[in-house]
């Protein structure tokens, strides 16, 4: 689905200026593609690579690119069309070979084929985004910062990976606060969606959700009890499961009702963040919840991440002591910053909007890097390093 909404990115790693120009003209003249400039990118959908000057090194680059999955489809072009160039090129995984001078018809056909294949794949639910990642956020107690964590993580993921679709679901029936945190006015909620569950698809979901300025699609919780509506048991779990087909990341503010739905959602989650503060009652709850998550939802090990929110280095309970009581490691600490948190909540903004350089905003950025695997921007790695 990502691909229906976003044009496919194209990179031209072509040395000869005339060939480069002519390819740019052809691709820019087609719908559904954007030719990238020199900016770094973690991944491109189509790479056109010119080979011939140093075939051996070029073939090594080609296999590495395809192996690291930073290129969706690879097209090659070369002034030479001798078998010693052509055969290894196609064997290395190139989908098309454009001879030079460029034949526009040939190029257009190849790109059209990519677009058709991508559309077909997304219609069949076989696109790149077929199994979105579920990231569940659970509080060890009320008021520890669960909603804060969910909205800031979701928006940070979207900021880091603008091409992907990010959903944020509020499961706190009656007491949902996600719209408030993001300054959104909406009547939408998952109970309404539940009434129309049979027609759920990408278009319906997006129209029934509310889009935040960050790009995140929000699904609020119902704020009233509607006695007339009877959602099927397991509905929430089914909804989240269905949303995986349409969204790349699904961040869930889990709420406090530990029912079968929630445990099934946790079981299917790639990551479960258990949010805590370093107070004794809270730490004891972490220990209990950790056990329930393991037994009832099979969540343990690296999948469970314990977060100490509002962390003070000189707090009464140290990280070491907390780890001892819990019996495992707290993986993440988020500093306490009362005035920033108040500013955020009172203005319906996320931390990065108020102060992108704050320690808290940086922490959420790092967490988003972990979830997306997109730390490559910083290290100059990713796709671009091959063409430095
Ligand atoms: N890192 C932080 N530093 C200071 N205050 C925070 C931090 N994170 C959250 N808060 C504040 O804690 C309070 C409770 O947060 P909230 O996200 O509503 O918790 P929950 O969803 O667990 O009830 C809010 O006032 C929020 O601004
Ligand atoms: Mg909350």
mmCIF file of C-alpha atoms and ligand atoms in Angstrom:
data_model
loop_
_atom_site.group_PDB
_atom_site.id
_atom_site.type_symbol
_atom_site.label_atom_id
_atom_site.label_comp_id
_atom_site.label_asym_id
_atom_site.label_seq_id
_atom_site.Cartn_x
_atom_site.Cartn_y
_atom_site.Cartn_z
ATOM 1 C CA UNK A 1 0.000 0.000 0.000
ATOM 2 C CA UNK A 2 2.896 2.284 0.675
ATOM 3 C CA UNK A 3 3.663 2.071 -2.967
ATOM 4 C CA UNK A 4 0.200 3.177 -4.066
ATOM 5 C CA UNK A 5 0.559 6.409 -2.198
ATOM 6 C CA UNK A 6 4.234 7.140 -2.608
ATOM 7 C CA UNK A 7 6.048 7.287 -5.921
ATOM 8 C CA UNK A 8 8.857 4.785 -6.353
ATOM 9 C CA UNK A 9 12.318 6.247 -5.855
ATOM 10 C CA UNK A 10 14.820 5.984 -8.687
ATOM 11 C CA UNK A 11 18.534 6.505 -8.500
ATOM 12 C CA UNK A 12 20.732 6.959 -11.550
ATOM 13 C CA UNK A 13 24.297 5.924 -10.891
ATOM 14 C CA UNK A 14 25.365 6.815 -14.402
ATOM 15 C CA UNK A 15 28.634 8.498 -15.235
ATOM 16 C CA UNK A 16 28.108 9.596 -18.849
ATOM 17 C CA UNK A 17 26.244 12.934 -18.755
ATOM 18 C CA UNK A 18 24.245 12.336 -21.969
ATOM 19 C CA UNK A 19 23.005 8.939 -20.833
ATOM 20 C CA UNK A 20 22.143 10.321 -17.438
ATOM 21 C CA UNK A 21 20.227 13.216 -18.958
ATOM 22 C CA UNK A 22 18.323 11.066 -21.342
ATOM 23 C CA UNK A 23 17.332 8.588 -18.594
ATOM 24 C CA UNK A 24 16.275 11.429 -16.293
ATOM 25 C CA UNK A 25 14.075 12.867 -19.026
ATOM 26 C CA UNK A 26 12.395 9.532 -19.724
ATOM 27 C CA UNK A 27 11.733 8.621 -16.082
ATOM 28 C CA UNK A 28 10.565 12.110 -15.136
ATOM 29 C CA UNK A 29 8.105 11.913 -17.989
ATOM 30 C CA UNK A 30 6.393 8.912 -16.358
ATOM 31 C CA UNK A 31 3.922 8.873 -13.468
ATOM 32 C CA UNK A 32 4.767 7.119 -10.250
ATOM 33 C CA UNK A 33 8.543 7.641 -10.141
ATOM 34 C CA UNK A 34 10.821 10.292 -8.675
ATOM 35 C CA UNK A 35 14.468 10.551 -9.630
ATOM 36 C CA UNK A 36 16.558 11.208 -6.552
ATOM 37 C CA UNK A 37 19.326 13.756 -6.421
ATOM 38 C CA UNK A 38 22.542 13.343 -4.489
ATOM 39 C CA UNK A 39 20.910 13.141 -1.056
ATOM 40 C CA UNK A 40 21.520 10.086 1.020
ATOM 41 C CA UNK A 41 18.837 7.444 1.063
ATOM 42 C CA UNK A 42 18.633 4.218 2.973
ATOM 43 C CA UNK A 43 16.939 2.368 0.157
ATOM 44 C CA UNK A 44 15.890 3.003 -3.422
ATOM 45 C CA UNK A 45 13.186 1.198 -5.343
ATOM 46 C CA UNK A 46 14.994 1.240 -8.676
ATOM 47 C CA UNK A 47 18.680 1.702 -9.347
ATOM 48 C CA UNK A 48 20.084 2.225 -12.822
ATOM 49 C CA UNK A 49 23.788 1.523 -12.731
ATOM 50 C CA UNK A 50 26.247 2.142 -15.530
ATOM 51 C CA UNK A 51 28.938 -0.472 -15.813
ATOM 52 C CA UNK A 52 31.861 -1.150 -18.094
ATOM 53 C CA UNK A 53 34.798 0.843 -16.785
ATOM 54 C CA UNK A 54 35.814 -1.590 -14.052
ATOM 55 C CA UNK A 55 33.529 -4.624 -14.349
ATOM 56 C CA UNK A 56 35.044 -6.652 -11.552
ATOM 57 C CA UNK A 57 34.551 -3.987 -8.876
ATOM 58 C CA UNK A 58 31.151 -3.140 -10.306
ATOM 59 C CA UNK A 59 29.898 -6.698 -10.047
ATOM 60 C CA UNK A 60 31.058 -6.863 -6.447
ATOM 61 C CA UNK A 61 29.059 -3.698 -5.755
ATOM 62 C CA UNK A 62 26.005 -5.137 -7.479
ATOM 63 C CA UNK A 63 25.920 -8.313 -5.408
ATOM 64 C CA UNK A 64 26.470 -6.322 -2.216
ATOM 65 C CA UNK A 65 23.642 -3.916 -3.059
ATOM 66 C CA UNK A 66 21.187 -6.692 -3.715
ATOM 67 C CA UNK A 67 22.290 -8.691 -0.709
ATOM 68 C CA UNK A 68 21.898 -5.759 1.671
ATOM 69 C CA UNK A 69 18.428 -5.169 0.210
ATOM 70 C CA UNK A 70 19.084 -1.447 -0.242
ATOM 71 C CA UNK A 71 17.956 -1.687 -3.867
ATOM 72 C CA UNK A 72 14.547 -2.984 -4.935
ATOM 73 C CA UNK A 73 15.225 -3.516 -8.631
ATOM 74 C CA UNK A 74 18.462 -3.161 -10.485
ATOM 75 C CA UNK A 75 18.791 -2.057 -14.114
ATOM 76 C CA UNK A 76 22.126 -1.856 -15.840
ATOM 77 C CA UNK A 77 23.418 0.114 -18.767
ATOM 78 C CA UNK A 78 26.758 0.030 -20.510
ATOM 79 C CA UNK A 79 28.352 1.322 -23.702
ATOM 80 C CA UNK A 80 29.574 -2.247 -24.246
ATOM 81 C CA UNK A 81 27.282 -5.151 -24.952
ATOM 82 C CA UNK A 82 29.837 -7.943 -25.085
ATOM 83 C CA UNK A 83 28.977 -11.225 -23.339
ATOM 84 C CA UNK A 84 31.726 -10.698 -20.745
ATOM 85 C CA UNK A 85 29.694 -7.696 -19.482
ATOM 86 C CA UNK A 86 26.148 -8.882 -20.169
ATOM 87 C CA UNK A 87 26.261 -12.371 -18.720
ATOM 88 C CA UNK A 88 27.713 -11.634 -15.301
ATOM 89 C CA UNK A 89 25.441 -8.576 -15.080
ATOM 90 C CA UNK A 90 22.296 -10.596 -15.529
ATOM 91 C CA UNK A 91 23.614 -13.388 -13.348
ATOM 92 C CA UNK A 92 24.303 -10.884 -10.569
ATOM 93 C CA UNK A 93 20.601 -10.085 -10.422
ATOM 94 C CA UNK A 94 20.057 -7.214 -12.861
ATOM 95 C CA UNK A 95 16.490 -7.221 -14.186
ATOM 96 C CA UNK A 96 17.097 -5.280 -17.408
ATOM 97 C CA UNK A 97 19.982 -4.150 -19.507
ATOM 98 C CA UNK A 98 19.737 -0.883 -21.480
ATOM 99 C CA UNK A 99 22.091 -0.654 -24.417
ATOM 100 C CA UNK A 100 23.541 2.695 -25.400
ATOM 101 C CA UNK A 101 22.504 4.999 -26.951
ATOM 102 C CA UNK A 102 19.383 4.732 -24.833
ATOM 103 C CA UNK A 103 16.223 3.493 -26.505
ATOM 104 C CA UNK A 104 13.388 5.393 -24.714
ATOM 105 C CA UNK A 105 10.807 2.728 -25.527
ATOM 106 C CA UNK A 106 12.911 0.039 -23.880
ATOM 107 C CA UNK A 107 13.389 2.117 -20.719
ATOM 108 C CA UNK A 108 9.733 3.082 -20.461
ATOM 109 C CA UNK A 109 8.658 -0.546 -20.820
ATOM 110 C CA UNK A 110 11.012 -1.652 -18.069
ATOM 111 C CA UNK A 111 9.784 1.027 -15.661
ATOM 112 C CA UNK A 112 6.151 0.377 -16.535
ATOM 113 C CA UNK A 113 6.701 -3.250 -15.653
ATOM 114 C CA UNK A 114 8.064 -2.278 -12.241
ATOM 115 C CA UNK A 115 5.016 -0.146 -11.569
ATOM 116 C CA UNK A 116 2.611 -2.869 -12.601
ATOM 117 C CA UNK A 117 4.366 -5.474 -10.494
ATOM 118 C CA UNK A 118 4.363 -3.203 -7.470
ATOM 119 C CA UNK A 119 0.690 -2.393 -7.834
ATOM 120 C CA UNK A 120 -0.215 -6.015 -8.267
ATOM 121 C CA UNK A 121 1.830 -6.989 -5.245
ATOM 122 C CA UNK A 122 0.143 -4.404 -3.034
ATOM 123 C CA UNK A 123 -3.323 -5.388 -4.244
ATOM 124 C CA UNK A 124 -2.625 -8.982 -3.353
ATOM 125 C CA UNK A 125 -1.255 -7.903 -0.008
ATOM 126 C CA UNK A 126 2.161 -9.101 -1.139
ATOM 127 C CA UNK A 127 3.808 -5.702 -1.186
ATOM 128 C CA UNK A 128 6.792 -4.727 0.876
ATOM 129 C CA UNK A 129 4.461 -3.607 3.637
ATOM 130 C CA UNK A 130 2.552 -6.862 3.930
ATOM 131 C CA UNK A 131 3.378 -7.398 7.589
ATOM 132 C CA UNK A 132 3.585 -4.143 9.503
ATOM 133 C CA UNK A 133 5.441 -4.104 12.766
ATOM 134 C CA UNK A 134 3.375 -3.956 15.957
ATOM 135 C CA UNK A 135 4.910 -1.957 18.777
ATOM 136 C CA UNK A 136 2.890 -2.150 21.995
ATOM 137 C CA UNK A 137 3.310 0.285 24.855
ATOM 138 C CA UNK A 138 2.137 -0.766 28.282
ATOM 139 C CA UNK A 139 2.310 1.152 31.582
ATOM 140 C CA UNK A 140 3.356 -0.511 34.818
ATOM 141 C CA UNK A 141 0.875 1.863 36.467
ATOM 142 C CA UNK A 142 -1.323 4.773 35.441
ATOM 143 C CA UNK A 143 0.396 8.126 35.031
ATOM 144 C CA UNK A 144 3.920 6.880 34.328
ATOM 145 C CA UNK A 145 4.036 8.271 30.783
ATOM 146 C CA UNK A 146 2.597 5.527 28.575
ATOM 147 C CA UNK A 147 0.633 7.833 26.307
ATOM 148 C CA UNK A 148 3.553 10.265 26.147
ATOM 149 C CA UNK A 149 5.797 7.393 25.060
ATOM 150 C CA UNK A 150 3.358 6.107 22.438
ATOM 151 C CA UNK A 151 2.756 9.459 20.721
ATOM 152 C CA UNK A 152 6.419 10.450 20.768
ATOM 153 C CA UNK A 153 7.641 7.096 19.487
ATOM 154 C CA UNK A 154 5.055 6.981 16.678
ATOM 155 C CA UNK A 155 5.805 10.518 15.483
ATOM 156 C CA UNK A 156 9.568 9.946 15.741
ATOM 157 C CA UNK A 157 9.292 6.817 13.599
ATOM 158 C CA UNK A 158 7.296 8.762 11.019
ATOM 159 C CA UNK A 159 9.840 11.603 11.004
ATOM 160 C CA UNK A 160 12.666 9.154 10.462
ATOM 161 C CA UNK A 161 10.902 7.152 7.779
ATOM 162 C CA UNK A 162 8.497 9.554 6.017
ATOM 163 C CA UNK A 163 7.711 7.135 3.192
ATOM 164 C CA UNK A 164 6.198 4.539 5.503
ATOM 165 C CA UNK A 165 2.699 4.478 6.950
ATOM 166 C CA UNK A 166 2.524 4.722 10.707
ATOM 167 C CA UNK A 167 -0.637 4.069 12.746
ATOM 168 C CA UNK A 168 -1.175 4.966 16.379
ATOM 169 C CA UNK A 169 -4.007 3.185 18.183
ATOM 170 C CA UNK A 170 -5.389 4.262 21.537
ATOM 171 C CA UNK A 171 -6.907 1.314 23.379
ATOM 172 C CA UNK A 172 -7.832 3.297 26.517
ATOM 173 C CA UNK A 173 -11.612 3.030 26.282
ATOM 174 C CA UNK A 174 -13.327 6.056 27.895
ATOM 175 C CA UNK A 175 -10.064 7.564 29.070
ATOM 176 C CA UNK A 176 -8.167 7.752 25.797
ATOM 177 C CA UNK A 177 -5.939 10.813 25.577
ATOM 178 C CA UNK A 178 -3.995 10.379 22.365
ATOM 179 C CA UNK A 179 -6.047 13.022 20.454
ATOM 180 C CA UNK A 180 -5.459 15.468 23.301
ATOM 181 C CA UNK A 181 -1.713 14.873 23.242
ATOM 182 C CA UNK A 182 -1.658 15.539 19.503
ATOM 183 C CA UNK A 183 -4.153 18.397 19.450
ATOM 184 C CA UNK A 184 -6.567 16.474 17.231
ATOM 185 C CA UNK A 185 -10.297 17.007 17.138
ATOM 186 C CA UNK A 186 -12.116 13.982 15.894
ATOM 187 C CA UNK A 187 -15.174 11.826 16.273
ATOM 188 C CA UNK A 188 -13.398 8.794 14.880
ATOM 189 C CA UNK A 189 -12.821 5.792 17.129
ATOM 190 C CA UNK A 190 -12.298 2.069 16.820
ATOM 191 C CA UNK A 191 -15.820 1.222 17.948
ATOM 192 C CA UNK A 192 -17.166 2.976 14.844
ATOM 193 C CA UNK A 193 -14.698 1.045 12.721
ATOM 194 C CA UNK A 194 -15.829 -2.136 14.478
ATOM 195 C CA UNK A 195 -19.358 -1.620 13.169
ATOM 196 C CA UNK A 196 -18.027 -1.708 9.616
ATOM 197 C CA UNK A 197 -15.417 -4.359 10.090
ATOM 198 C CA UNK A 198 -16.417 -6.320 7.015
ATOM 199 C CA UNK A 199 -15.481 -3.492 4.672
ATOM 200 C CA UNK A 200 -12.111 -2.823 6.170
ATOM 201 C CA UNK A 201 -9.462 -1.978 3.608
ATOM 202 C CA UNK A 202 -6.729 0.609 3.273
ATOM 203 C CA UNK A 203 -8.969 3.347 1.902
ATOM 204 C CA UNK A 204 -11.700 2.863 4.467
ATOM 205 C CA UNK A 205 -9.224 2.697 7.342
ATOM 206 C CA UNK A 206 -7.441 5.861 6.322
ATOM 207 C CA UNK A 207 -10.711 7.720 5.921
ATOM 208 C CA UNK A 208 -11.937 6.485 9.301
ATOM 209 C CA UNK A 209 -8.732 7.486 11.077
ATOM 210 C CA UNK A 210 -7.448 10.983 11.642
ATOM 211 C CA UNK A 211 -4.141 12.133 10.193
ATOM 212 C CA UNK A 212 -1.810 14.101 12.437
ATOM 213 C CA UNK A 213 0.447 16.807 10.973
ATOM 214 C CA UNK A 214 3.408 14.442 11.445
ATOM 215 C CA UNK A 215 1.812 12.031 8.984
ATOM 216 C CA UNK A 216 0.800 9.474 11.626
ATOM 217 C CA UNK A 217 -2.707 8.014 11.262
ATOM 218 C CA UNK A 218 -4.445 7.992 14.635
ATOM 219 C CA UNK A 219 -7.211 5.679 15.767
ATOM 220 C CA UNK A 220 -8.714 7.089 18.967
ATOM 221 C CA UNK A 221 -10.598 5.114 21.605
ATOM 222 C CA UNK A 222 -14.363 5.518 22.050
ATOM 223 C CA UNK A 223 -15.106 8.083 24.748
ATOM 224 C CA UNK A 224 -18.584 6.896 25.632
ATOM 225 C CA UNK A 225 -20.144 3.561 26.423
ATOM 226 C CA UNK A 226 -22.503 2.621 23.661
ATOM 227 C CA UNK A 227 -24.687 -0.132 25.064
ATOM 228 C CA UNK A 228 -26.151 -0.834 21.649
ATOM 229 C CA UNK A 229 -22.844 -1.743 20.102
ATOM 230 C CA UNK A 230 -21.593 -5.235 20.657
ATOM 231 C CA UNK A 231 -18.191 -5.774 19.189
ATOM 232 C CA UNK A 232 -17.305 -9.363 18.534
ATOM 233 C CA UNK A 233 -14.981 -10.895 21.095
ATOM 234 C CA UNK A 234 -11.469 -10.656 19.765
ATOM 235 C CA UNK A 235 -12.421 -7.696 17.598
ATOM 236 C CA UNK A 236 -9.512 -5.493 18.678
ATOM 237 C CA UNK A 237 -7.031 -8.238 18.039
ATOM 238 C CA UNK A 238 -8.540 -8.878 14.604
ATOM 239 C CA UNK A 239 -8.444 -5.177 13.822
ATOM 240 C CA UNK A 240 -4.783 -4.827 14.717
ATOM 241 C CA UNK A 241 -3.996 -7.957 12.755
ATOM 242 C CA UNK A 242 -5.838 -6.590 9.712
ATOM 243 C CA UNK A 243 -4.044 -3.263 10.013
ATOM 244 C CA UNK A 244 -0.704 -4.992 9.578
ATOM 245 C CA UNK A 245 -1.542 -5.389 5.919
ATOM 246 C CA UNK A 246 -1.975 -1.650 5.455
ATOM 247 C CA UNK A 247 0.506 -0.014 7.805
ATOM 248 C CA UNK A 248 4.247 -0.415 8.155
ATOM 249 C CA UNK A 249 4.298 0.416 11.860
ATOM 250 C CA UNK A 250 1.425 0.115 14.321
ATOM 251 C CA UNK A 251 2.083 1.750 17.666
ATOM 252 C CA UNK A 252 -0.387 0.873 20.415
ATOM 253 C CA UNK A 253 -1.142 2.753 23.622
ATOM 254 C CA UNK A 254 -2.364 -0.408 25.329
ATOM 255 C CA UNK A 255 -4.414 0.837 28.209
ATOM 256 C CA UNK A 256 -5.028 -1.013 31.412
ATOM 257 C CA UNK A 257 -7.613 -3.645 30.549
ATOM 258 C CA UNK A 258 -5.666 -6.870 30.461
ATOM 259 C CA UNK A 259 -8.043 -9.033 28.513
ATOM 260 C CA UNK A 260 -7.511 -11.764 26.007
ATOM 261 C CA UNK A 261 -7.433 -9.225 23.149
ATOM 262 C CA UNK A 262 -4.523 -7.415 24.676
ATOM 263 C CA UNK A 263 -2.527 -10.566 25.392
ATOM 264 C CA UNK A 264 -3.032 -11.729 21.810
ATOM 265 C CA UNK A 265 -1.882 -8.330 20.554
ATOM 266 C CA UNK A 266 1.195 -8.542 22.786
ATOM 267 C CA UNK A 267 1.912 -12.035 21.479
ATOM 268 C CA UNK A 268 1.915 -10.722 17.901
ATOM 269 C CA UNK A 269 3.950 -7.600 18.733
ATOM 270 C CA UNK A 270 7.523 -7.268 17.540
ATOM 271 C CA UNK A 271 8.309 -5.140 20.592
ATOM 272 C CA UNK A 272 6.484 -4.571 23.877
ATOM 273 C CA UNK A 273 7.639 -1.536 25.846
ATOM 274 C CA UNK A 274 6.802 -1.692 29.530
ATOM 275 C CA UNK A 275 6.914 1.851 30.874
ATOM 276 C CA UNK A 276 7.814 2.447 34.475
ATOM 277 C CA UNK A 277 9.204 5.067 36.802
ATOM 278 C CA UNK A 278 11.722 4.251 39.491
ATOM 279 C CA UNK A 279 9.323 4.122 42.431
ATOM 280 C CA UNK A 280 8.992 0.998 44.529
ATOM 281 C CA UNK A 281 5.308 0.230 43.769
ATOM 282 C CA UNK A 282 5.962 0.692 40.093
ATOM 283 C CA UNK A 283 9.033 -1.523 40.039
ATOM 284 C CA UNK A 284 7.143 -4.248 41.858
ATOM 285 C CA UNK A 285 4.415 -3.993 39.231
ATOM 286 C CA UNK A 286 7.050 -4.349 36.522
ATOM 287 C CA UNK A 287 8.164 -7.580 38.104
ATOM 288 C CA UNK A 288 4.617 -8.934 38.229
ATOM 289 C CA UNK A 289 3.703 -7.780 34.736
ATOM 290 C CA UNK A 290 6.885 -9.208 33.322
ATOM 291 C CA UNK A 291 5.880 -12.609 34.605
ATOM 292 C CA UNK A 292 2.295 -12.300 33.255
ATOM 293 C CA UNK A 293 3.576 -11.211 29.874
ATOM 294 C CA UNK A 294 5.858 -14.203 29.708
ATOM 295 C CA UNK A 295 3.256 -16.736 30.821
ATOM 296 C CA UNK A 296 0.142 -15.348 29.105
ATOM 297 C CA UNK A 297 1.583 -13.795 25.962
ATOM 298 C CA UNK A 298 4.957 -15.432 25.461
ATOM 299 C CA UNK A 299 6.629 -12.016 25.647
ATOM 300 C CA UNK A 300 10.135 -12.190 27.059
ATOM 301 C CA UNK A 301 13.778 -11.676 26.214
ATOM 302 C CA UNK A 302 14.690 -9.009 23.672
ATOM 303 C CA UNK A 303 11.060 -8.529 22.663
ATOM 304 C CA UNK A 304 10.251 -6.986 26.049
ATOM 305 C CA UNK A 305 11.876 -3.613 26.652
ATOM 306 C CA UNK A 306 11.608 -2.098 30.097
ATOM 307 C CA UNK A 307 11.747 1.696 30.151
ATOM 308 C CA UNK A 308 12.487 3.892 33.157
ATOM 309 C CA UNK A 309 10.668 7.117 32.345
ATOM 310 C CA UNK A 310 11.207 10.427 34.147
ATOM 311 C CA UNK A 311 14.618 9.107 35.094
ATOM 312 C CA UNK A 312 16.792 11.112 37.546
ATOM 313 C CA UNK A 313 20.417 10.082 37.919
ATOM 314 C CA UNK A 314 20.319 11.028 41.592
ATOM 315 C CA UNK A 315 16.956 9.410 42.288
ATOM 316 C CA UNK A 316 16.293 7.449 45.481
ATOM 317 C CA UNK A 317 16.303 4.120 43.703
ATOM 318 C CA UNK A 318 19.252 3.544 41.400
ATOM 319 C CA UNK A 319 19.076 1.733 38.093
ATOM 320 C CA UNK A 320 21.158 -1.085 39.566
ATOM 321 C CA UNK A 321 18.774 -1.556 42.489
ATOM 322 C CA UNK A 322 15.770 -1.486 40.177
ATOM 323 C CA UNK A 323 17.364 -4.090 37.897
ATOM 324 C CA UNK A 324 17.933 -6.326 40.929
ATOM 325 C CA UNK A 325 14.308 -6.133 42.031
ATOM 326 C CA UNK A 326 12.993 -6.714 38.522
ATOM 327 C CA UNK A 327 15.447 -9.477 37.807
ATOM 328 C CA UNK A 328 16.258 -8.203 34.310
ATOM 329 C CA UNK A 329 17.757 -5.091 32.779
ATOM 330 C CA UNK A 330 15.975 -1.819 32.249
ATOM 331 C CA UNK A 331 16.880 -1.214 28.606
ATOM 332 C CA UNK A 332 15.996 2.444 28.220
ATOM 333 C CA UNK A 333 15.979 5.520 30.417
ATOM 334 C CA UNK A 334 14.189 8.718 29.474
ATOM 335 C CA UNK A 335 15.207 11.773 31.463
ATOM 336 C CA UNK A 336 12.793 13.671 33.655
ATOM 337 C CA UNK A 337 11.972 17.089 32.227
ATOM 338 C CA UNK A 338 8.921 18.521 33.886
ATOM 339 C CA UNK A 339 8.738 21.836 32.039
ATOM 340 C CA UNK A 340 9.216 20.288 28.600
ATOM 341 C CA UNK A 341 6.590 17.640 29.374
ATOM 342 C CA UNK A 342 4.120 20.276 30.580
ATOM 343 C CA UNK A 343 4.813 22.445 27.563
ATOM 344 C CA UNK A 344 4.182 19.457 25.288
ATOM 345 C CA UNK A 345 0.982 18.336 26.916
ATOM 346 C CA UNK A 346 -0.526 21.813 27.279
ATOM 347 C CA UNK A 347 0.107 22.642 23.630
ATOM 348 C CA UNK A 348 -0.790 19.289 22.152
ATOM 349 C CA UNK A 349 2.707 18.903 20.728
ATOM 350 C CA UNK A 350 5.344 16.172 20.724
ATOM 351 C CA UNK A 351 8.798 16.733 22.218
ATOM 352 C CA UNK A 352 10.566 17.032 18.877
ATOM 353 C CA UNK A 353 8.269 19.900 17.879
ATOM 354 C CA UNK A 354 9.008 21.865 21.030
ATOM 355 C CA UNK A 355 12.707 21.163 21.335
ATOM 356 C CA UNK A 356 14.336 18.834 18.848
ATOM 357 C CA UNK A 357 17.655 19.142 20.666
ATOM 358 C CA UNK A 358 16.342 18.178 24.090
ATOM 359 C CA UNK A 359 17.665 14.992 25.638
ATOM 360 C CA UNK A 360 14.154 13.537 25.588
ATOM 361 C CA UNK A 361 13.613 14.224 21.881
ATOM 362 C CA UNK A 362 17.004 12.661 21.095
ATOM 363 C CA UNK A 363 16.091 9.596 23.120
ATOM 364 C CA UNK A 364 12.887 9.103 21.129
ATOM 365 C CA UNK A 365 14.851 9.574 17.915
ATOM 366 C CA UNK A 366 17.226 6.804 19.005
ATOM 367 C CA UNK A 367 14.315 4.521 19.880
ATOM 368 C CA UNK A 368 12.820 5.190 16.439
ATOM 369 C CA UNK A 369 16.169 4.281 14.874
ATOM 370 C CA UNK A 370 16.106 0.987 16.763
ATOM 371 C CA UNK A 371 12.583 0.196 15.637
ATOM 372 C CA UNK A 372 13.117 1.115 11.991
ATOM 373 C CA UNK A 373 16.717 -0.024 11.674
ATOM 374 C CA UNK A 374 17.384 3.313 10.017
ATOM 375 C CA UNK A 375 20.400 4.487 11.958
ATOM 376 C CA UNK A 376 22.307 4.496 8.653
ATOM 377 C CA UNK A 377 21.534 8.182 7.998
ATOM 378 C CA UNK A 378 23.949 9.184 10.687
ATOM 379 C CA UNK A 379 26.841 6.889 9.925
ATOM 380 C CA UNK A 380 26.800 7.735 6.220
ATOM 381 C CA UNK A 381 26.056 4.103 5.507
ATOM 382 C CA UNK A 382 23.039 2.772 3.682
ATOM 383 C CA UNK A 383 22.748 3.064 -0.002
ATOM 384 C CA UNK A 384 24.889 6.126 -0.557
ATOM 385 C CA UNK A 385 28.126 4.727 0.779
ATOM 386 C CA UNK A 386 28.521 2.705 -2.394
ATOM 387 C CA UNK A 387 28.766 5.808 -4.518
ATOM 388 C CA UNK A 388 30.825 8.137 -2.394
HETATM 389 N N1 LIG B 1 10.122 12.304 30.509
HETATM 390 C C1 LIG B 1 9.204 12.978 31.217
HETATM 391 N N2 LIG B 1 9.582 13.941 32.072
HETATM 392 C C2 LIG B 1 8.653 14.617 32.797
HETATM 393 N N3 LIG B 1 7.342 14.396 32.743
HETATM 394 C C3 LIG B 1 6.902 13.447 31.903
HETATM 395 C C4 LIG B 1 7.794 12.699 31.089
HETATM 396 N N4 LIG B 1 7.066 11.827 30.362
HETATM 397 C C5 LIG B 1 5.778 12.023 30.695
HETATM 398 N N5 LIG B 1 5.666 12.995 31.619
HETATM 399 C C6 LIG B 1 4.423 13.522 32.223
HETATM 400 O O1 LIG B 1 3.824 12.527 33.023
HETATM 401 C C7 LIG B 1 2.421 12.730 33.052
HETATM 402 C C8 LIG B 1 1.701 11.426 32.749
HETATM 403 O O2 LIG B 1 1.968 11.082 31.387
HETATM 404 P P1 LIG B 1 0.977 10.211 30.504
HETATM 405 O O3 LIG B 1 1.660 9.980 29.229
HETATM 406 O O4 LIG B 1 -0.372 10.805 30.480
HETATM 407 O O5 LIG B 1 0.948 8.879 31.371
HETATM 408 P P2 LIG B 1 -0.026 7.608 31.279
HETATM 409 O O6 LIG B 1 -0.469 7.467 29.877
HETATM 410 O O7 LIG B 1 0.857 6.491 31.745
HETATM 411 O O8 LIG B 1 -1.126 7.849 32.227
HETATM 412 C C9 LIG B 1 2.108 13.809 32.037
HETATM 413 O O9 LIG B 1 1.905 15.027 32.705
HETATM 414 C C10 LIG B 1 3.366 13.880 31.208
HETATM 415 O O10 LIG B 1 3.564 15.158 30.660
HETATM 416 MG MG1 LIG B 2 -2.418 7.435 29.138
#
